[in-house]
Short mmCIF file of C-alpha atoms in Angstrom, two decimals:
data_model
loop_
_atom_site.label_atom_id
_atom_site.label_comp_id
_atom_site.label_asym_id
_atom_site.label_seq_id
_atom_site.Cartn_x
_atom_site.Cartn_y
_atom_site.Cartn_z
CA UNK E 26 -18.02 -5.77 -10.58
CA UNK E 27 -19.91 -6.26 -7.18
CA UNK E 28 -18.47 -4.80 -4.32
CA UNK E 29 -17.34 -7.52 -2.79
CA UNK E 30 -15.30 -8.48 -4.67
CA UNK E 31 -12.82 -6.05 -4.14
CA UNK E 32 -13.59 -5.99 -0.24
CA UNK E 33 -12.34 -9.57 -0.77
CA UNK E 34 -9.40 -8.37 -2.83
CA UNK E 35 -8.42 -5.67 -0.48
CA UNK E 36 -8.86 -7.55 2.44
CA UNK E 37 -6.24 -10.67 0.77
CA UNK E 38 -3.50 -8.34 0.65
CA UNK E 39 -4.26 -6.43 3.74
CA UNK E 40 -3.91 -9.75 6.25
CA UNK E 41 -0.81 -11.12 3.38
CA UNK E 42 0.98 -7.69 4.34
CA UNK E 43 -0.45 -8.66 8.26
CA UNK E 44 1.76 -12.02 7.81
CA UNK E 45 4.29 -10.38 6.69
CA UNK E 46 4.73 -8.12 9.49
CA UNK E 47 4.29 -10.80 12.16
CA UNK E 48 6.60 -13.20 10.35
CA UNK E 49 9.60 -11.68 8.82
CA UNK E 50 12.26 -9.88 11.22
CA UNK E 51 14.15 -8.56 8.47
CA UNK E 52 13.21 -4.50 8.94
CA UNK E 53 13.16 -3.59 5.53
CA UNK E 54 10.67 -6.34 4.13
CA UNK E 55 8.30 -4.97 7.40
CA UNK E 56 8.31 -1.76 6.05
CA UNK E 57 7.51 -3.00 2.47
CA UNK E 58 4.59 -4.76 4.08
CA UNK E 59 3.25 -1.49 5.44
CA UNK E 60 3.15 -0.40 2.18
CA UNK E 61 1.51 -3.67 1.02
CA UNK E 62 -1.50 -2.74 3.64
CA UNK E 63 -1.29 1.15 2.67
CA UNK E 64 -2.29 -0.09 -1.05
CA UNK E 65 -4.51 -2.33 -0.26
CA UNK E 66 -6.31 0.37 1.58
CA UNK E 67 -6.31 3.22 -1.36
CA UNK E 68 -7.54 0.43 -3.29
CA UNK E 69 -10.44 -0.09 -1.44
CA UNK E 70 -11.51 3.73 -1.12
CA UNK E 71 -11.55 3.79 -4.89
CA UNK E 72 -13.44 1.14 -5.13
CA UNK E 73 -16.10 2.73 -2.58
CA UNK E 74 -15.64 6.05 -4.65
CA UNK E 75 -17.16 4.34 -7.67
CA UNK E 76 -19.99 2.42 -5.73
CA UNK E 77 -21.26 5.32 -4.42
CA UNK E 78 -21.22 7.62 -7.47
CA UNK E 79 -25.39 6.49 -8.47
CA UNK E 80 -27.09 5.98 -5.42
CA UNK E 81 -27.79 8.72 -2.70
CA UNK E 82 -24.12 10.50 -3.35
CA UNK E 83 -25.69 12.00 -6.81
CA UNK E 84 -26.63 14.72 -5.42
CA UNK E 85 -23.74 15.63 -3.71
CA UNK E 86 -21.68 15.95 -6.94
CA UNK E 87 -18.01 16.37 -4.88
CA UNK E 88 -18.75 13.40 -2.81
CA UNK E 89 -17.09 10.39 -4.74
CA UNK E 90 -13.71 12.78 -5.88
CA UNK E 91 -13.61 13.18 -1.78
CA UNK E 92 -12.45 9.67 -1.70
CA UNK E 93 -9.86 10.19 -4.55
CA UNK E 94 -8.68 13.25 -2.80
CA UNK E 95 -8.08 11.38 0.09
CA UNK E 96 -5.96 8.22 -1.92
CA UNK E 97 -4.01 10.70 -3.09
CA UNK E 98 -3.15 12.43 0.30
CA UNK E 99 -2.62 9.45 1.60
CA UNK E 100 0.18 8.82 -1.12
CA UNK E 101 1.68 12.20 0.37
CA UNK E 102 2.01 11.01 3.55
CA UNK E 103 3.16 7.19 2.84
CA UNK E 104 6.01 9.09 0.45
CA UNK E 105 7.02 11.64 3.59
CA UNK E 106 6.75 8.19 6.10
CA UNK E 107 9.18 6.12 3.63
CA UNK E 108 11.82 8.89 3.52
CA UNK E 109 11.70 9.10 7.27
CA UNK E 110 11.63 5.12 7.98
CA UNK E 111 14.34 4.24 5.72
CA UNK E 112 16.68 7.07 7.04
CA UNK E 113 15.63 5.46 10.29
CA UNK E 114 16.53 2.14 9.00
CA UNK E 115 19.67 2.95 7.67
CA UNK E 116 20.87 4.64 11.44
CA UNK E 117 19.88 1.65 13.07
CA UNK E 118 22.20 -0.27 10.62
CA UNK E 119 25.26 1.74 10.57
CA UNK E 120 24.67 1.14 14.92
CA UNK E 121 23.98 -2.71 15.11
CA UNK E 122 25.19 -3.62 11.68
CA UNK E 123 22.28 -5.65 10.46
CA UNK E 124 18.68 -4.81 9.97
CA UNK E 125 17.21 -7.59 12.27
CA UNK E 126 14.51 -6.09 14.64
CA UNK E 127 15.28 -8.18 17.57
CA UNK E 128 18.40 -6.11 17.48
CA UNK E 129 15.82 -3.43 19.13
CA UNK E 130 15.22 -5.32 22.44
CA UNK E 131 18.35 -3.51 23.85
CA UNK E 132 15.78 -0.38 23.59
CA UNK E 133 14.16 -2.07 26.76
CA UNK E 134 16.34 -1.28 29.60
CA UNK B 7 -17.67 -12.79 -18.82
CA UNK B 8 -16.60 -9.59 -20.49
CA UNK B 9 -13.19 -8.49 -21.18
CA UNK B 10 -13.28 -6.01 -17.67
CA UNK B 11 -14.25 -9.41 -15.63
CA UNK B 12 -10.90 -11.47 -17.06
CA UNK B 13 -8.90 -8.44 -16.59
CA UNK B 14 -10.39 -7.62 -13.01
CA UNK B 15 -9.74 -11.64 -12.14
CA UNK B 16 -6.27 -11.84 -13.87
CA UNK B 17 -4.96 -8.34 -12.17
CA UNK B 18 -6.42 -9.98 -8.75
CA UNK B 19 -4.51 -13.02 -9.35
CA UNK B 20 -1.09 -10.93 -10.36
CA UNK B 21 -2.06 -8.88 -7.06
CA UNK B 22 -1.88 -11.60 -4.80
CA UNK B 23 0.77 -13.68 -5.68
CA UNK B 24 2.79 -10.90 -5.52
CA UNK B 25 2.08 -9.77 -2.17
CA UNK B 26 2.60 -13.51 -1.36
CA UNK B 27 6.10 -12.71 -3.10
CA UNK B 28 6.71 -9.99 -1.34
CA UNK B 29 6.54 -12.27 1.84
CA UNK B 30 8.13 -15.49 1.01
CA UNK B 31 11.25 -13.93 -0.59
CA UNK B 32 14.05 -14.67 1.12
CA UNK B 33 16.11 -11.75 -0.68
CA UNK B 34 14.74 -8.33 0.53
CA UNK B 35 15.27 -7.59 -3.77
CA UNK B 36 13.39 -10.14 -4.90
CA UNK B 37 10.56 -8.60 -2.46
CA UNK B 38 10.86 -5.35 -3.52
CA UNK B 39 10.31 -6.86 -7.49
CA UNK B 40 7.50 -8.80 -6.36
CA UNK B 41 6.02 -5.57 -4.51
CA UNK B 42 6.73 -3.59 -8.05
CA UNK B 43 4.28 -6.21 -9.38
CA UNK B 44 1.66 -5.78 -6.64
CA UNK B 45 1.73 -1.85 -7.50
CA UNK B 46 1.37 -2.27 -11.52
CA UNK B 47 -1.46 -4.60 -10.74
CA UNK B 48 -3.15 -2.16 -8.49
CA UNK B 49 -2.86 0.70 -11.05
CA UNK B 50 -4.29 -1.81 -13.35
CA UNK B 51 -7.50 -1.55 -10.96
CA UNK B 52 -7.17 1.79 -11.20
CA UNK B 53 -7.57 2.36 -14.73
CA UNK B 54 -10.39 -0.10 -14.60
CA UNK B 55 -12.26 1.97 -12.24
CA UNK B 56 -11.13 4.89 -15.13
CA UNK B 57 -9.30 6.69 -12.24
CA UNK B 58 -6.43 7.94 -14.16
CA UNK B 59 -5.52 10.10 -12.28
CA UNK B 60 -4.58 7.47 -9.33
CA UNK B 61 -3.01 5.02 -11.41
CA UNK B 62 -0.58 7.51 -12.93
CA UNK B 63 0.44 8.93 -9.51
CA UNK B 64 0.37 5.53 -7.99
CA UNK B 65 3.18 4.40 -10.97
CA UNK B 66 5.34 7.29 -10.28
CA UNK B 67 5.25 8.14 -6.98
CA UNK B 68 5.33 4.05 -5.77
CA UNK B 69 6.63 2.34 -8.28
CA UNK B 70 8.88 5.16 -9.28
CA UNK B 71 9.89 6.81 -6.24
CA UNK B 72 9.46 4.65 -2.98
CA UNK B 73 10.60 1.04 -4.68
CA UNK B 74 13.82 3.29 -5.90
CA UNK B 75 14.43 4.29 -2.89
CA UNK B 76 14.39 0.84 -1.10
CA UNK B 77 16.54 -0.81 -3.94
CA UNK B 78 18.63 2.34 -3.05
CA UNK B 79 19.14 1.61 0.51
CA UNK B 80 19.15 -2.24 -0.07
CA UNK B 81 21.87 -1.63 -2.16
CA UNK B 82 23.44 0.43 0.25
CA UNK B 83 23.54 -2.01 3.23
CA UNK B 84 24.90 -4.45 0.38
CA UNK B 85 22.72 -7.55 2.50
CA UNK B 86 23.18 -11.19 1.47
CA UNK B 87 20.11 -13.95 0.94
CA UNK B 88 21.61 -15.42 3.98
CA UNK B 89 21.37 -12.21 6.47
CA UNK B 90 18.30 -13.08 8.09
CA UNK B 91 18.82 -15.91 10.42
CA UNK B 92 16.59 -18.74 10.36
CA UNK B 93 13.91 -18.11 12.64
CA UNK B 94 11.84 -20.52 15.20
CA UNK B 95 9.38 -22.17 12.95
CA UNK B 96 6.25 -22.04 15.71
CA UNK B 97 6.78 -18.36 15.57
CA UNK B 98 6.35 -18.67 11.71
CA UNK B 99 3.19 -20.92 12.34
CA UNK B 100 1.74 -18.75 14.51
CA UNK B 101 2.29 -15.58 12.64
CA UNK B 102 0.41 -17.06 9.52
CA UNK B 103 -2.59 -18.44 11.13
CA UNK B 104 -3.10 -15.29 13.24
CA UNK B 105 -3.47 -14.05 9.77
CA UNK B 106 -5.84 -16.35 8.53
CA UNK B 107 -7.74 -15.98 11.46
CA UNK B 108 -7.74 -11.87 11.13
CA UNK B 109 -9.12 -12.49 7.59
CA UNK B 110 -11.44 -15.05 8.59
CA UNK B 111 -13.49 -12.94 10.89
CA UNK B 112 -13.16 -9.55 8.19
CA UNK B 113 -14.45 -12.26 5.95
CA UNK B 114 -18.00 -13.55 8.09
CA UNK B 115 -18.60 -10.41 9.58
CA UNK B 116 -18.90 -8.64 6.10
CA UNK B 117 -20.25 -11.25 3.81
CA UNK B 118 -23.83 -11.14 5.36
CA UNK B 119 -24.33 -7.39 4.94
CA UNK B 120 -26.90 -6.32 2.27
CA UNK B 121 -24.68 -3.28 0.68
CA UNK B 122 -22.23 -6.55 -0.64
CA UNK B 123 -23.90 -6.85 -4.14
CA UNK B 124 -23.74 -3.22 -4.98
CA UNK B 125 -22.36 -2.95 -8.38
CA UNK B 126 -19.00 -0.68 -8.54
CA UNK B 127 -19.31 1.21 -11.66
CA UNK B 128 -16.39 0.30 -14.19
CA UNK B 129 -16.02 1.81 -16.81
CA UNK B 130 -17.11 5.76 -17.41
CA UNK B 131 -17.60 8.32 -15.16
CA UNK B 132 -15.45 11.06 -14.94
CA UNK B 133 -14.88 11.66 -11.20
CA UNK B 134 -11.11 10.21 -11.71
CA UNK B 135 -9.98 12.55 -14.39
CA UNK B 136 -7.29 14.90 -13.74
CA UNK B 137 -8.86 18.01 -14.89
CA UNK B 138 -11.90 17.17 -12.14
CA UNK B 139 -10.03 16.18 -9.21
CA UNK B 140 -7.97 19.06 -10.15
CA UNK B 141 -10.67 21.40 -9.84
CA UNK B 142 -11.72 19.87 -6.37
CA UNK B 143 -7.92 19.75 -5.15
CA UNK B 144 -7.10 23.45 -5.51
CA UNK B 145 -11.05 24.66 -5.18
CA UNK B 146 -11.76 22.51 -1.62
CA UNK B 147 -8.36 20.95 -0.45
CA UNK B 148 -6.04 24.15 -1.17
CA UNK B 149 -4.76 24.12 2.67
CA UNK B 150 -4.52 20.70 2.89
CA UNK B 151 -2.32 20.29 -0.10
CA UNK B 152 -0.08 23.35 1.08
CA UNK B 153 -0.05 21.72 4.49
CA UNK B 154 0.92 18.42 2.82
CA UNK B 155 4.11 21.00 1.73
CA UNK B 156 5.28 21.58 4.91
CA UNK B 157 4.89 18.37 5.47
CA UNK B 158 7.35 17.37 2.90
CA UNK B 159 9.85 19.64 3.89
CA UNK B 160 9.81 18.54 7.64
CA UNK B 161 10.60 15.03 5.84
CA UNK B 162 13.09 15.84 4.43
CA UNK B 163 15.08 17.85 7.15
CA UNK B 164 14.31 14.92 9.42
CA UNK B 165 15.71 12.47 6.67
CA UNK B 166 18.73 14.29 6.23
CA UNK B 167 19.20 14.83 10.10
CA UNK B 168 18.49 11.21 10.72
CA UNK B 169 20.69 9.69 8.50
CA UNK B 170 24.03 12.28 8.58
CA UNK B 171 27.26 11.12 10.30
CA UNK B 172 27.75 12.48 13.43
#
């Protein structure tokens, strides 16, 4: 496929998971919208990592896995950020009893 | 129109109306099912682009690990359909076209550039394989992946100090 195609793709769900964080107030569904954008992005870097593979990257032969290598880091760190934000999540809950983020304005004085 | 085209245009499809899924829901576990979706059609791409390796890691550490660990905590704070109030519609309205708008200008600003009709290659190649980007990970990553260790760990001390009683 052309390359556009999945800029197109990639950019869909990037500004749906954008929507999603200006729209919803329920905490959790934000977070799950981060992850939305965080896929959308590997996606795209795999994409990239294929385009590039016959033009001026063959003869750099470690140049396309870069971009793999760095999907799957980024996996590491969205897995470490998860653990973190829900046990976040969770404190905020057992404080305020509900997970609505207006909750947080009292954060302001 | 090959069989890669209908199944790049179908997982698209699957892709997007389940992020819109993940959105609309007004039950934070019908989201996370919709976002399960949005994750097998991803590793679909994947394994179109014959990056295995992704799309296996991408099914167990997302689909597996992370969406089990929201159902976990959803189930844990034991929320109702009806726990989000109902919120000021303009905000709503203006959320969603600031959107639009975002992908609008992504949208012009890229679709005049020349590098657009580059072909991604499909099928073949062997960049994605495990035994390659295994060879790259411990030959040219090696500190970043045992930094990525620590970084675990510090996770999961903070998680557990985070979320214990006082």
């Amino acid at each position: 496929m052309e390359i556009k195609w999945y800029i197109f793709l990639s950019l869909a769900l990037f500004c749906i998971g954008i929507v999603g964080v200006l729209t919803r107030r329920n905490a959790i569904i934000i977070f799950m919208c981060i992850e939305l954008m965080l896929n959308s992005v590997n996606l795209l870097l795999v994409a990239f990592s294929k385009m590039h593979l016959s033009g001026v990257a063959a003869q750099f032969p470690t140049l396309a896995s870069d971009a793999q290598i760095f999907v799957f880091f980024i996996m590491v760190v969205a897995a470490a950020e998860v653990s973190v934000g829900l046990a976040i999540i969770i404190m905020m809950y057992r404080n305020t009893h509900s997970v609505d983020i207006n909750f947080l304005n009292r954060l302001k004085n | 129109m090959n069989i890669t085209q209908i199944l790049f245009w179908f997982l698209s499809v699957l892709a997007i109306v389940g992020a819109a899924g993940v959105v609309g829901s007004k039950n934070p576990v019908y989201s996370v099912l919709w976002l399960i979706v949005v994750f097998f059609a991803i590793s679909g791409h994947y394994i179109l682009m014959n990056a295995q390796f992704l799309a296996i890691v991408n099914i167990i550490v997302y689909a597996g690990a992370i969406m089990v660990l929201f159902l976990f905590v959803i189930m844990l704070m034991n929320l109702n359909a009806d726990a989000e109030p109902a919120k000021n519609m303009n905000l709503k309205m203006a959320g969603t076209i600031a959107g639009m708008c975002l992908m609008l200008v992504f949208v012009a600003a890229l679709s005049r550039s020349d590098e657009m009709n580059r072909v991604s290659q499909m099928n073949g190649g062997d960049i994605g394989l495990i035994g390659y980007l295994g060879k790259v990970l411990f030959n040219d990553y090696v500190i970043p992946f045992e930094i990525s260790s620590v970084l675990f760990l510090s996770a999961m001390v903070g998680a557990v100090v985070i979320g214990k009683k006082e």
